Amino acid sequence: MSLTQNPNVNKWVEEMIALTKPEKVVWIDGSEEQLAQLKAEAISTGEMIELNQEKLPGCIYHRTKPNDVARVEDRTFICTKTKEDAGPTNNWMAPDEMKAMLTPLYDGSMKGRTMYVIPYSMGPIGSPLAKVGVEVTDSIYVVLNMNIMTRMGKAAFENLGDTSDDFVRGLHSKADVDPEKRYIVQFPEENTIWSINSAYGGNVLLGKKCFALRIASFQGKNEGWMAEHMLILGVKKPDGEVKYITAAFPSACGKTNLAMLIPPEGYKKAGYEVFTVGDDIAWMKPGEDGRLYAINPENGFFGVAPGTNAKSNYNALASTKKNTIFTNVAINNDDMTVWWEGLDKNPPVNATEWKGAKVNGPEFTSVVGADGKKQTLAHPNSRFTAPAVNCPCISPEFNNPKGVPVTAIIFGGRRASTTPLVYQSFDWTHGTYIGSAVSSETTAAATGAVGVLRHDPMAMKPFIGYNVGDYWAHWLEMGEKLGDKAPKIFNVNWFKKDDNGNFLWPGFGDNMRVLDWIIKRCEGTVDAVETPIGYIPKKEDINLEGIEDEVTPEILDKLLDVDTDLWKKEIAEMRRYYKEDIADKGGKIPAALYEVLDKIEARLAK
Ligand code: OXD
Ligand code: MN
């Protein structure tokens, strides 16, 4: 029975029932009893596996099909009325054409199955920045994950009210999990998402990338706010004041690690603390005082497991110790716990690898495959879905409906050369340019050539729900609206290397030293060196206490170096990118961004 009087919700759910023809319909109220019952059912059918309830209370395991282990960008579409409105960074099809193609796939796709109707809120219930979504799905895995990742249940409907039409309609059916018929489709003009033939996280937890980034970025443009692929962290200073920073990085650049950073000893002793507000998505809107406020629309972390350990990210690991869902990691059959590459150096002897085969872990992981890489017990994109409340450093402001005021915005990527450890933009327009120029070198972990530069503007390339040129224009408009209250914009690069290929900067907790400089710049308490590309730190202003042996003055010189020749090449590449990848393909680049390029070029020529 429906959980809401809202006729818009009820009409849409009726239509989805008529289309997919489920045997049964269950409305998710979010109660403990209902969740316990669904969990038990999923365990009884084998869809979920119960883990060791003493060591990992409340934790369960799920294995997806081997063909269904990651987001599928080539099968992700933005269906706006015109192709131009989707722009050069998105796949596009006309909405009617897409619906005509997908309707037969959905027709009867839930026959013999249960449809779950999930009401959820992205953002704290009742927050003026929050938004409501309803997802219908034929997957219990989706229900159990959405329970962790969102504020799920009846309260979301109460927040929506009995008449509003302002909710995002998400239709998901795993159908036959056929990769040839897999589509992840956003209809931004209709607040609608259709996802079919996948049962993997990012493709099916429709509140996350589909709603909170693709649909929300479009809503934000129309409503005067921003949906960004950014972590949010708070730095508490010894005087007790907390400064909030958001940061956008392409994948494989350590976003979750930065969000949950543990400061070096010296900082801890001095009284610094870092709090996590979010690790993936920020919704930001000007507040009553004219400053930019951010909420994390999510309620949990959907993190990559491999590489997570007590050293690389103690807080993330601690977050996974209860009420967590593990997807595609390995199981240690001796005690029904979980394992992944990089957790420790001892793969379980009696293991089940991510595809479900029982193997001897050490033997299995010593075999080099045809691709020259060692076999892995856990899939490289295996995940944990962990409740945010589990995180030892979760911010006390996590549920604050007003959000947190943003002092600084950071962009970054993985760059072996060219880009210094940190630099500050001259102003918001220059900062927007820096965001548009975000790029990262591919790592050995990804397919394709290593070290190839991939452009990923604002780390949003796969997530901007409209034309990237209009998105950049929206950034510029937001800057105008915020005026002198706008956050300061910085760029960082933790990945600069020496001539022998060694990283110059230790990273992880030591990134606190860079955050420290950024905060002081925002407060106006440190000077900087003006270079053609922006302000860089004076050497003495980066606190190296405790790592003087590792980061010598010579190394610091290299980290902060701005090489004119390399930057001339960088600017030439940006001109090529703007022209060939964006403008020639229908992206309208704001004139102000070309002016920034001209100015940097002129400064470099001097
Ligand atoms: C991503 C993620 O792919 O957060 O960006 O999963
Ligand atoms: Mn992400």
Coordinates of C-alpha atoms and ligand atoms in Angstrom, one line a residue:
M1 CA 0.0 0.0 0.0
S2 CA 1.2 3.4 -0.9
L3 CA 3.0 5.4 1.8
T4 CA 2.0 8.8 0.5
Q5 CA -1.1 10.8 -0.5
N6 CA 1.0 12.6 -3.1
P7 CA -0.9 12.0 -6.3
N8 CA 2.2 12.8 -8.4
V9 CA 4.1 10.0 -6.7
N10 CA 1.2 7.5 -6.8
K11 CA 0.5 8.2 -10.5
W12 CA 4.1 7.7 -11.5
V13 CA 4.5 4.5 -9.4
E14 CA 1.2 3.1 -11.0
E15 CA 2.7 3.8 -14.5
M16 CA 5.9 2.0 -13.6
I17 CA 4.0 -1.0 -12.2
A18 CA 2.0 -1.1 -15.5
L19 CA 5.2 -1.1 -17.4
T20 CA 7.3 -3.5 -15.5
K21 CA 4.5 -5.8 -14.3
P22 CA 6.0 -7.0 -10.9
E23 CA 4.3 -9.8 -9.0
K24 CA 4.3 -7.8 -5.9
V25 CA 5.0 -4.2 -4.8
V26 CA 6.6 -3.3 -1.5
W27 CA 6.8 0.3 -0.3
I28 CA 10.0 0.9 1.8
D29 CA 9.1 2.7 5.0
G30 CA 12.7 2.6 6.4
S31 CA 11.8 0.8 9.6
E32 CA 14.3 -1.6 11.3
E33 CA 11.8 -4.4 11.1
Q34 CA 11.3 -4.1 7.4
L35 CA 15.0 -3.8 6.7
A36 CA 15.8 -6.8 8.9
Q37 CA 13.2 -8.8 7.0
L38 CA 14.6 -7.8 3.6
K39 CA 18.1 -8.7 4.7
A40 CA 17.1 -12.1 6.0
E41 CA 15.3 -12.7 2.7
A42 CA 18.3 -11.7 0.6
I43 CA 20.5 -14.0 2.7
S44 CA 18.1 -16.9 2.4
T45 CA 18.1 -16.6 -1.4
G46 CA 21.9 -16.2 -1.6
E47 CA 21.8 -12.7 -3.1
M48 CA 23.6 -11.6 0.0
I49 CA 26.0 -13.6 2.2
E50 CA 26.1 -13.0 5.9
L51 CA 29.6 -12.3 7.3
N52 CA 31.1 -13.0 10.7
Q53 CA 28.6 -11.3 13.0
E54 CA 31.0 -11.1 15.9
K55 CA 33.8 -9.5 14.0
L56 CA 31.7 -7.6 11.5
P57 CA 28.3 -7.0 13.1
G58 CA 25.6 -6.2 10.7
C59 CA 27.9 -6.7 7.7
I60 CA 26.9 -8.6 4.6
Y61 CA 28.5 -9.5 1.2
H62 CA 27.3 -9.3 -2.4
R63 CA 28.9 -10.5 -5.6
T64 CA 27.8 -8.9 -8.9
K65 CA 28.1 -10.5 -12.3
P66 CA 31.6 -10.4 -13.7
N67 CA 30.3 -8.3 -16.6
D68 CA 28.8 -5.7 -14.2
V69 CA 31.5 -4.3 -12.0
A70 CA 31.7 -0.6 -12.7
R71 CA 30.0 2.5 -14.0
V72 CA 29.5 2.3 -17.8
E73 CA 30.2 5.8 -19.2
D74 CA 29.9 4.7 -22.8
R75 CA 26.3 3.5 -22.0
T76 CA 25.4 6.6 -20.0
F77 CA 23.2 9.2 -21.7
I78 CA 21.9 12.7 -21.1
C79 CA 18.6 12.9 -22.9
T80 CA 17.7 16.5 -23.4
K81 CA 15.4 17.7 -26.1
T82 CA 18.3 19.0 -28.1
K83 CA 21.7 17.5 -28.6
E84 CA 23.3 20.9 -28.0
D85 CA 21.9 21.0 -24.4
A86 CA 23.7 17.8 -23.6
G87 CA 26.9 19.1 -25.0
P88 CA 30.2 17.5 -26.1
T89 CA 31.0 15.6 -22.9
N90 CA 27.8 13.5 -22.9
N91 CA 26.3 10.7 -25.0
W92 CA 22.9 12.0 -26.3
M93 CA 19.7 10.6 -27.7
A94 CA 16.4 12.4 -28.0
P95 CA 14.1 11.6 -25.1
D96 CA 11.3 10.0 -27.2
E97 CA 13.7 7.9 -29.1
M98 CA 15.4 6.7 -26.0
K99 CA 12.1 5.8 -24.3
A100 CA 10.9 4.1 -27.5
M101 CA 14.1 2.0 -27.4
L102 CA 14.0 1.2 -23.6
T103 CA 10.2 0.7 -23.1
P104 CA 10.2 -2.8 -24.6
L105 CA 13.1 -3.7 -22.4
Y106 CA 11.3 -2.6 -19.3
D107 CA 8.0 -4.1 -20.5
G108 CA 7.4 -7.0 -18.0
S109 CA 11.0 -6.9 -16.8
M110 CA 9.8 -7.4 -13.2
K111 CA 7.5 -10.3 -13.9
G112 CA 7.7 -12.8 -11.1
R113 CA 9.7 -10.3 -9.0
T114 CA 9.0 -7.8 -6.3
M115 CA 9.1 -4.1 -7.0
Y116 CA 10.5 -2.0 -4.1
V117 CA 9.4 1.6 -4.0
I118 CA 12.1 3.6 -2.2
P119 CA 11.5 7.1 -1.0
Y120 CA 14.7 8.9 0.0
S121 CA 16.1 12.3 0.7
M122 CA 19.4 13.5 -0.6
G123 CA 20.6 15.7 2.2
P124 CA 19.4 15.9 5.8
I125 CA 15.6 15.6 5.9
G126 CA 14.1 19.0 6.1
S127 CA 17.3 20.8 5.0
P128 CA 16.5 23.7 2.5
L129 CA 19.3 22.2 0.4
A130 CA 17.9 18.6 0.4
K131 CA 15.9 17.0 -2.4
V132 CA 13.6 14.0 -2.5
G133 CA 13.8 11.1 -4.9
V134 CA 11.8 8.0 -5.4
E135 CA 13.5 4.9 -6.9
V136 CA 11.6 1.8 -8.0
T137 CA 13.8 -1.3 -8.3
D138 CA 13.6 -5.0 -8.5
S139 CA 16.8 -5.4 -6.4
I140 CA 17.0 -5.9 -2.6
Y141 CA 20.7 -5.1 -2.9
V142 CA 19.7 -1.6 -4.1
V143 CA 17.3 -1.2 -1.2
L144 CA 19.9 -2.2 1.4
N145 CA 22.5 0.1 -0.2
M146 CA 20.2 3.0 -0.5
N147 CA 19.4 2.6 3.2
I148 CA 23.1 3.3 3.9
M149 CA 23.8 5.9 1.2
T150 CA 20.6 8.1 1.7
R151 CA 18.0 9.0 4.3
M152 CA 15.6 6.4 3.2
G153 CA 12.0 5.8 4.2
K154 CA 8.6 7.4 5.0
A155 CA 10.2 10.6 6.3
A156 CA 11.3 11.5 2.8
F157 CA 7.6 11.5 1.7
E158 CA 6.7 13.6 4.7
N159 CA 9.3 16.1 3.6
L160 CA 7.9 16.1 0.0
G161 CA 4.4 16.8 1.1
D162 CA 1.1 15.8 -0.4
T163 CA 1.1 17.9 -3.5
S164 CA 4.6 18.7 -4.6
D165 CA 5.9 17.4 -8.0
D166 CA 9.5 18.2 -7.1
F167 CA 10.9 14.7 -6.8
V168 CA 13.3 12.7 -9.0
R169 CA 11.7 9.7 -10.6
G170 CA 14.2 6.8 -10.7
L171 CA 13.3 3.6 -12.6
H172 CA 15.7 0.7 -12.1
S173 CA 15.4 -2.9 -13.3
K174 CA 18.2 -5.3 -13.3
A175 CA 16.2 -7.1 -16.1
D176 CA 18.6 -9.8 -17.5
V177 CA 21.8 -7.9 -16.5
D178 CA 22.7 -8.0 -20.2
P179 CA 25.7 -5.8 -20.9
E180 CA 24.6 -5.3 -24.5
K181 CA 21.3 -3.8 -23.3
R182 CA 22.7 -1.9 -20.3
Y183 CA 21.7 1.8 -20.3
I184 CA 22.0 4.5 -17.6
V185 CA 19.9 7.4 -18.8
Q186 CA 19.1 10.8 -17.4
F187 CA 16.3 12.9 -18.6
P188 CA 17.2 16.2 -16.8
E189 CA 14.3 18.2 -18.2
E190 CA 11.9 15.6 -16.6
N191 CA 13.6 14.9 -13.3
T192 CA 13.8 11.3 -14.4
I193 CA 16.4 8.5 -14.5
W194 CA 16.1 5.1 -16.2
S195 CA 18.6 2.4 -15.5
I196 CA 18.4 -1.1 -16.9
N197 CA 20.4 -4.3 -17.1
S198 CA 22.9 -3.5 -14.3
A199 CA 22.9 -4.4 -10.7
Y200 CA 26.2 -2.7 -9.8
G201 CA 26.4 0.3 -7.3
G202 CA 27.1 3.4 -9.3
N203 CA 24.7 2.4 -12.1
V204 CA 21.8 1.5 -9.8
L205 CA 22.0 3.5 -6.6
L206 CA 20.2 6.3 -8.5
G207 CA 20.6 8.8 -5.7
K208 CA 24.3 9.0 -6.2
K209 CA 25.9 9.9 -9.6
C210 CA 22.6 9.9 -11.5
F211 CA 20.6 12.2 -9.2
A212 CA 23.1 14.0 -6.9
L213 CA 25.4 14.9 -9.8
R214 CA 23.9 14.6 -13.3
I215 CA 20.3 15.7 -12.5
A216 CA 21.3 17.9 -9.6
S217 CA 23.9 19.8 -11.7
F218 CA 21.1 20.7 -14.1
Q219 CA 18.8 21.7 -11.3
G220 CA 21.5 23.7 -9.7
K221 CA 22.1 25.7 -12.9
N222 CA 18.4 26.5 -13.1
E223 CA 17.9 27.2 -9.4
G224 CA 21.2 29.0 -8.5
W225 CA 23.2 26.4 -6.7
M226 CA 26.0 23.9 -7.5
A227 CA 26.2 20.1 -7.5
E228 CA 29.9 19.1 -7.5
H229 CA 32.0 16.0 -7.4
M230 CA 33.7 17.2 -4.3
L231 CA 34.7 16.0 -0.8
I232 CA 33.9 18.3 2.1
L233 CA 36.2 18.5 5.1
G234 CA 36.6 20.7 8.2
V235 CA 39.9 21.7 9.7
K236 CA 39.6 22.6 13.4
K237 CA 42.4 25.0 14.3
P238 CA 43.9 25.2 17.8
D239 CA 41.7 28.3 18.5
G240 CA 38.7 26.1 18.0
E241 CA 37.5 27.6 14.7
V242 CA 36.7 25.2 12.0
K243 CA 37.4 26.1 8.3
Y244 CA 35.6 24.1 5.7
I245 CA 37.2 23.1 2.4
T246 CA 35.8 21.3 -0.6
A247 CA 37.9 19.5 -3.2
A248 CA 37.4 17.9 -6.6
F249 CA 39.8 15.2 -8.0
P250 CA 39.4 12.7 -10.8
S251 CA 39.3 9.1 -9.8
A252 CA 42.4 7.4 -8.4
C253 CA 43.6 10.7 -6.8
G254 CA 42.8 9.9 -3.2
K255 CA 39.5 11.8 -2.5
T256 CA 38.3 9.6 0.3
N257 CA 41.8 9.7 1.8
L258 CA 42.0 13.5 1.9
A259 CA 38.4 13.7 3.3
M260 CA 39.4 11.5 6.2
L261 CA 43.0 12.7 6.7
I262 CA 44.8 12.3 10.0
P263 CA 47.1 15.3 10.6
P264 CA 50.8 14.8 11.3
E265 CA 51.9 14.5 15.0
G266 CA 53.0 18.1 15.3
Y267 CA 49.6 19.4 14.1
K268 CA 47.7 17.0 16.4
K269 CA 49.8 18.2 19.4
A270 CA 49.1 21.8 18.4
G271 CA 45.4 21.0 18.5
Y272 CA 44.5 20.6 14.9
E273 CA 41.7 18.1 14.0
V274 CA 40.2 17.1 10.6
F275 CA 36.5 16.3 10.3
T276 CA 34.8 14.6 7.3
V277 CA 31.5 16.0 6.0
G278 CA 31.6 14.1 2.7
D279 CA 33.9 12.1 0.5
D280 CA 32.3 12.4 -2.9
I281 CA 29.6 14.9 -3.5
A282 CA 28.9 18.5 -2.4
W283 CA 25.7 20.5 -3.0
M284 CA 26.5 24.2 -2.5
K285 CA 24.3 27.3 -2.3
P286 CA 24.7 30.8 -1.1
G287 CA 23.4 31.2 2.5
E288 CA 21.7 34.2 4.1
D289 CA 25.0 35.8 4.9
G290 CA 26.1 35.6 1.3
R291 CA 28.7 32.9 1.8
L292 CA 28.7 29.6 0.0
Y293 CA 27.3 26.7 2.1
A294 CA 27.8 23.0 1.4
I295 CA 25.9 19.9 2.4
N296 CA 26.9 16.3 1.6
P297 CA 23.7 14.9 0.0
E298 CA 24.7 11.3 0.9
N299 CA 24.5 9.4 4.2
G300 CA 27.3 6.9 3.7
F301 CA 30.5 6.1 1.8
F302 CA 30.6 3.9 -1.4
G303 CA 34.3 3.5 -1.3
V304 CA 36.9 1.6 -3.3
A305 CA 38.2 -1.2 -1.0
P306 CA 41.6 -2.1 -2.6
G307 CA 44.3 0.0 -1.1
T308 CA 42.3 0.9 2.0
N309 CA 44.3 -0.1 5.1
A310 CA 45.0 1.2 8.6
K311 CA 47.8 3.3 7.3
S312 CA 46.4 4.7 4.1
N313 CA 43.0 5.5 5.6
Y314 CA 42.4 4.4 9.1
N315 CA 39.1 6.2 9.3
A316 CA 37.7 4.6 6.2
L317 CA 38.7 1.2 7.4
A318 CA 37.1 1.8 10.8
S319 CA 33.9 2.9 9.0
T320 CA 33.6 -0.6 7.5
K321 CA 33.6 -2.6 10.8
K322 CA 29.8 -2.7 11.2
N323 CA 26.5 -2.5 9.2
T324 CA 28.5 -2.4 6.0
I325 CA 27.8 -4.0 2.6
F326 CA 30.9 -5.4 0.8
T327 CA 30.7 -5.8 -3.0
N328 CA 33.1 -8.0 -5.0
V329 CA 35.9 -8.1 -2.4
A330 CA 37.3 -11.5 -1.3
I331 CA 36.0 -13.6 1.5
N332 CA 38.2 -15.4 4.1
N333 CA 36.4 -18.6 4.5
D334 CA 38.1 -19.5 7.8
D335 CA 36.3 -16.8 9.7
M336 CA 33.9 -15.2 7.2
T337 CA 35.7 -11.9 7.1
V338 CA 36.7 -9.9 4.1
W339 CA 40.0 -9.2 2.3
W340 CA 41.2 -7.1 -0.6
E341 CA 44.6 -6.2 -2.1
G342 CA 46.3 -3.6 0.0
L343 CA 44.5 -4.5 3.2
D344 CA 47.6 -6.3 4.5
K345 CA 50.2 -8.6 3.1
N346 CA 48.5 -11.8 4.1
P347 CA 45.9 -12.9 1.6
P348 CA 43.7 -15.6 3.2
V349 CA 44.7 -19.2 2.4
N350 CA 41.2 -20.4 2.3
A351 CA 39.7 -17.7 0.2
T352 CA 36.8 -17.1 -2.1
E353 CA 37.8 -14.7 -4.9
W354 CA 35.4 -12.0 -6.1
K355 CA 34.0 -14.1 -8.9
G356 CA 33.1 -16.9 -6.4
A357 CA 35.9 -19.5 -6.9
K358 CA 37.4 -21.1 -3.8
V359 CA 41.2 -20.6 -4.0
N360 CA 44.4 -20.6 -2.1
G361 CA 45.0 -16.9 -1.7
P362 CA 48.8 -16.7 -1.7
E363 CA 49.0 -19.1 -4.6
F364 CA 46.3 -17.3 -6.5
T365 CA 47.8 -13.9 -6.1
S366 CA 51.2 -15.0 -7.2
V367 CA 50.0 -15.9 -10.7
V368 CA 50.7 -13.4 -13.4
G369 CA 48.0 -13.2 -16.0
A370 CA 48.4 -12.7 -19.8
D371 CA 48.2 -9.0 -19.2
G372 CA 51.3 -9.1 -17.1
K373 CA 49.5 -8.3 -13.9
K374 CA 49.0 -10.5 -10.9
Q375 CA 45.6 -12.0 -10.4
T376 CA 43.6 -10.3 -7.7
L377 CA 41.3 -11.8 -5.1
A378 CA 39.2 -8.7 -4.9
H379 CA 38.0 -6.9 -8.0
P380 CA 40.1 -3.6 -8.4
N381 CA 36.8 -1.7 -8.2
S382 CA 35.4 -3.7 -5.3
R383 CA 33.5 -1.5 -2.8
F384 CA 32.3 -1.0 0.7
T385 CA 29.1 0.7 1.5
A386 CA 29.5 2.1 5.0
P387 CA 27.3 4.3 7.0
A388 CA 28.7 7.8 7.6
V389 CA 27.9 7.6 11.3
N390 CA 30.6 4.8 11.6
C391 CA 33.4 7.2 10.6
P392 CA 35.5 8.1 13.7
C393 CA 36.1 11.6 12.3
I394 CA 32.6 12.4 11.0
S395 CA 31.9 16.1 11.4
P396 CA 29.5 17.2 14.2
E397 CA 27.9 19.3 11.4
F398 CA 27.2 16.3 9.2
N399 CA 23.5 16.6 9.7
N400 CA 23.3 20.4 10.0
P401 CA 20.5 21.4 7.6
K402 CA 22.2 24.7 6.8
G403 CA 25.4 23.0 5.7
V404 CA 28.8 24.3 6.4
P405 CA 30.4 27.6 5.1
V406 CA 33.1 26.9 2.4
T407 CA 36.3 28.9 2.8
A408 CA 38.3 27.2 0.0
I409 CA 37.7 25.1 -3.0
I410 CA 40.5 22.8 -4.3
F411 CA 41.0 21.2 -7.6
G412 CA 43.7 18.7 -8.4
G413 CA 44.8 15.8 -10.5
R414 CA 47.6 13.3 -10.9
R415 CA 50.5 15.1 -12.7
A416 CA 54.1 13.8 -12.8
S417 CA 55.4 17.2 -13.9
T418 CA 54.3 20.8 -14.7
T419 CA 51.8 21.4 -11.9
P420 CA 53.3 22.5 -8.6
L421 CA 52.3 21.1 -5.2
V422 CA 49.9 24.0 -4.6
Y423 CA 49.0 27.3 -6.1
Q424 CA 46.2 29.8 -5.6
S425 CA 44.1 31.4 -8.4
F426 CA 44.2 35.2 -8.7
D427 CA 40.4 35.3 -8.5
W428 CA 37.2 33.2 -9.0
T429 CA 37.3 33.5 -12.8
H430 CA 40.8 32.3 -12.9
G431 CA 39.8 29.5 -10.4
T432 CA 37.0 28.5 -12.8
Y433 CA 39.6 28.3 -15.6
I434 CA 41.7 26.1 -13.3
G435 CA 38.7 23.8 -12.8
S436 CA 38.1 23.6 -16.5
A437 CA 41.7 22.6 -16.9
V438 CA 41.6 19.7 -14.4
S439 CA 43.4 16.7 -16.0
S440 CA 45.0 13.6 -14.7
E441 CA 47.5 11.1 -16.0
T442 CA 46.2 7.6 -16.4
T443 CA 47.7 5.0 -14.0
A444 CA 48.7 1.4 -14.5
A445 CA 45.5 0.4 -12.7
A446 CA 43.3 1.6 -15.6
T447 CA 43.2 0.1 -19.0
G448 CA 45.0 1.9 -21.8
A449 CA 48.4 3.6 -22.0
V450 CA 50.0 4.8 -18.8
G451 CA 50.8 8.5 -18.3
V452 CA 48.3 9.7 -20.9
L453 CA 46.7 13.0 -19.9
R454 CA 42.9 12.8 -19.6
H455 CA 40.9 16.0 -19.3
D456 CA 38.3 15.9 -16.6
P457 CA 36.9 19.4 -16.0
M458 CA 36.1 20.0 -12.4
A459 CA 36.4 16.2 -12.1
M460 CA 32.9 16.3 -13.5
K461 CA 33.3 15.1 -17.0
P462 CA 31.1 12.0 -16.6
F463 CA 28.7 13.8 -14.3
I464 CA 27.7 17.2 -15.9
G465 CA 24.1 16.8 -16.8
Y466 CA 24.1 19.5 -19.5
N467 CA 26.4 21.4 -21.8
V468 CA 29.9 21.8 -20.3
G469 CA 30.1 25.3 -21.7
D470 CA 26.9 26.3 -19.9
Y471 CA 28.3 24.6 -16.8
W472 CA 31.4 26.8 -16.9
A473 CA 29.2 29.9 -17.5
H474 CA 27.2 28.8 -14.4
W475 CA 30.4 28.7 -12.3
L476 CA 31.2 32.2 -13.5
E477 CA 27.7 33.4 -12.6
M478 CA 28.0 31.9 -9.1
G479 CA 31.2 33.8 -8.6
E480 CA 29.6 37.0 -9.6
K481 CA 26.7 36.3 -7.1
L482 CA 29.1 35.5 -4.3
G483 CA 31.4 38.5 -5.0
D484 CA 34.0 39.0 -2.3
K485 CA 32.4 36.3 -0.1
A486 CA 33.3 33.6 -2.7
P487 CA 35.6 30.8 -1.5
K488 CA 39.2 31.2 -2.7
I489 CA 40.2 28.6 -5.3
F490 CA 43.4 26.5 -5.3
N491 CA 45.0 23.7 -7.2
V492 CA 47.1 20.9 -5.7
N493 CA 49.2 18.1 -7.1
W494 CA 50.3 15.4 -4.7
F495 CA 51.8 13.4 -7.5
K496 CA 54.8 15.4 -8.8
K497 CA 57.8 13.1 -9.5
D498 CA 61.6 13.5 -9.8
D499 CA 63.6 12.5 -12.8
N500 CA 63.8 8.9 -11.5
G501 CA 60.0 8.6 -11.2
N502 CA 59.9 8.9 -7.4
F503 CA 57.1 10.9 -5.8
L504 CA 58.4 14.2 -4.4
W505 CA 55.7 14.7 -1.8
P506 CA 54.8 12.1 0.9
G507 CA 51.0 12.8 0.6
F508 CA 48.4 11.3 2.9
G509 CA 48.4 12.9 6.4
D510 CA 51.2 15.3 5.3
N511 CA 48.7 16.9 2.9
M512 CA 47.6 18.7 6.1
R513 CA 50.7 21.0 5.6
V514 CA 49.2 22.2 2.3
L515 CA 45.7 22.7 3.8
D516 CA 47.4 24.7 6.5
W517 CA 48.9 27.1 3.9
I518 CA 45.6 27.3 2.0
I519 CA 43.7 28.3 5.2
K520 CA 46.3 30.9 6.1
R521 CA 46.0 32.3 2.6
C522 CA 42.2 32.6 3.1
E523 CA 42.8 34.3 6.4
G524 CA 45.3 36.6 4.8
T525 CA 48.0 35.6 7.3
V526 CA 50.7 34.4 4.9
D527 CA 52.2 36.1 1.8
A528 CA 52.8 34.3 -1.5
V529 CA 54.9 34.5 -4.6
E530 CA 53.2 35.8 -7.7
T531 CA 53.9 33.7 -10.8
P532 CA 52.4 33.6 -14.3
I533 CA 50.0 30.8 -13.2
G534 CA 49.0 32.0 -9.8
Y535 CA 50.3 32.5 -6.3
I536 CA 52.6 29.8 -4.9
P537 CA 53.9 29.5 -1.3
K538 CA 57.1 31.1 -0.1
K539 CA 59.3 28.1 0.8
E540 CA 59.4 29.0 4.5
D541 CA 55.6 29.0 4.7
I542 CA 55.2 25.3 4.1
N543 CA 55.6 23.6 7.5
L544 CA 58.0 20.7 7.1
E545 CA 58.5 20.0 10.8
G546 CA 59.1 16.2 11.2
I547 CA 59.6 15.6 7.4
E548 CA 62.7 17.7 6.9
D549 CA 64.8 14.6 5.9
E550 CA 62.2 13.5 3.3
V551 CA 61.4 16.9 1.9
T552 CA 64.7 18.7 1.7
P553 CA 64.9 22.4 0.5
E554 CA 65.9 21.1 -3.0
I555 CA 62.9 18.9 -3.1
L556 CA 60.6 21.7 -2.0
D557 CA 62.1 23.8 -4.8
K558 CA 61.1 21.2 -7.3
L559 CA 57.7 20.8 -5.8
L560 CA 57.0 24.5 -6.1
D561 CA 58.7 25.1 -9.4
V562 CA 56.8 26.7 -12.2
D563 CA 58.6 25.8 -15.4
T564 CA 57.9 28.3 -18.1
D565 CA 58.5 25.9 -21.0
L566 CA 56.3 23.2 -19.6
W567 CA 53.6 25.8 -18.8
K568 CA 53.7 27.1 -22.4
K569 CA 53.0 23.6 -23.5
E570 CA 50.2 23.3 -20.9
I571 CA 48.6 26.4 -22.3
A572 CA 48.9 25.2 -25.8
E573 CA 47.2 21.9 -24.8
M574 CA 44.4 23.9 -23.2
R575 CA 43.8 25.8 -26.4
R576 CA 43.7 22.6 -28.3
Y577 CA 41.3 21.1 -25.7
Y578 CA 39.0 24.1 -25.7
K579 CA 38.9 24.1 -29.5
E580 CA 38.9 20.5 -30.6
D581 CA 37.2 18.7 -27.7
I582 CA 34.7 21.4 -26.6
A583 CA 34.1 24.3 -29.1
D584 CA 34.3 22.3 -32.3
K585 CA 31.8 19.8 -30.7
G586 CA 29.2 22.3 -29.7
G587 CA 30.4 23.6 -26.3
K588 CA 30.1 27.4 -25.9
I589 CA 33.2 28.4 -24.0
P590 CA 32.7 31.6 -22.0
A591 CA 34.8 34.5 -23.3
A592 CA 36.1 35.1 -19.8
L593 CA 37.9 31.7 -19.8
Y594 CA 39.7 32.6 -23.1
E595 CA 40.7 35.9 -21.5
V596 CA 42.3 33.9 -18.6
L597 CA 44.2 31.8 -21.1
D598 CA 45.4 35.0 -22.9
K599 CA 46.6 36.5 -19.7
I600 CA 48.5 33.5 -18.5
E601 CA 50.1 33.2 -21.9
A602 CA 51.1 36.9 -21.9
R603 CA 52.6 36.5 -18.4
L604 CA 54.6 33.4 -19.5
A605 CA 55.9 35.3 -22.5
K606 CA 57.4 38.1 -20.4
Ligands
OXD1 C1 33.4 7.5 -8.8 C2 32.8 7.0 -7.5 O1 33.5 6.7 -9.7 O2 32.7 7.8 -6.6 O3 33.7 8.7 -8.9 O4 32.5 5.8 -7.4
MN2 MN 33.1 9.8 -7.2

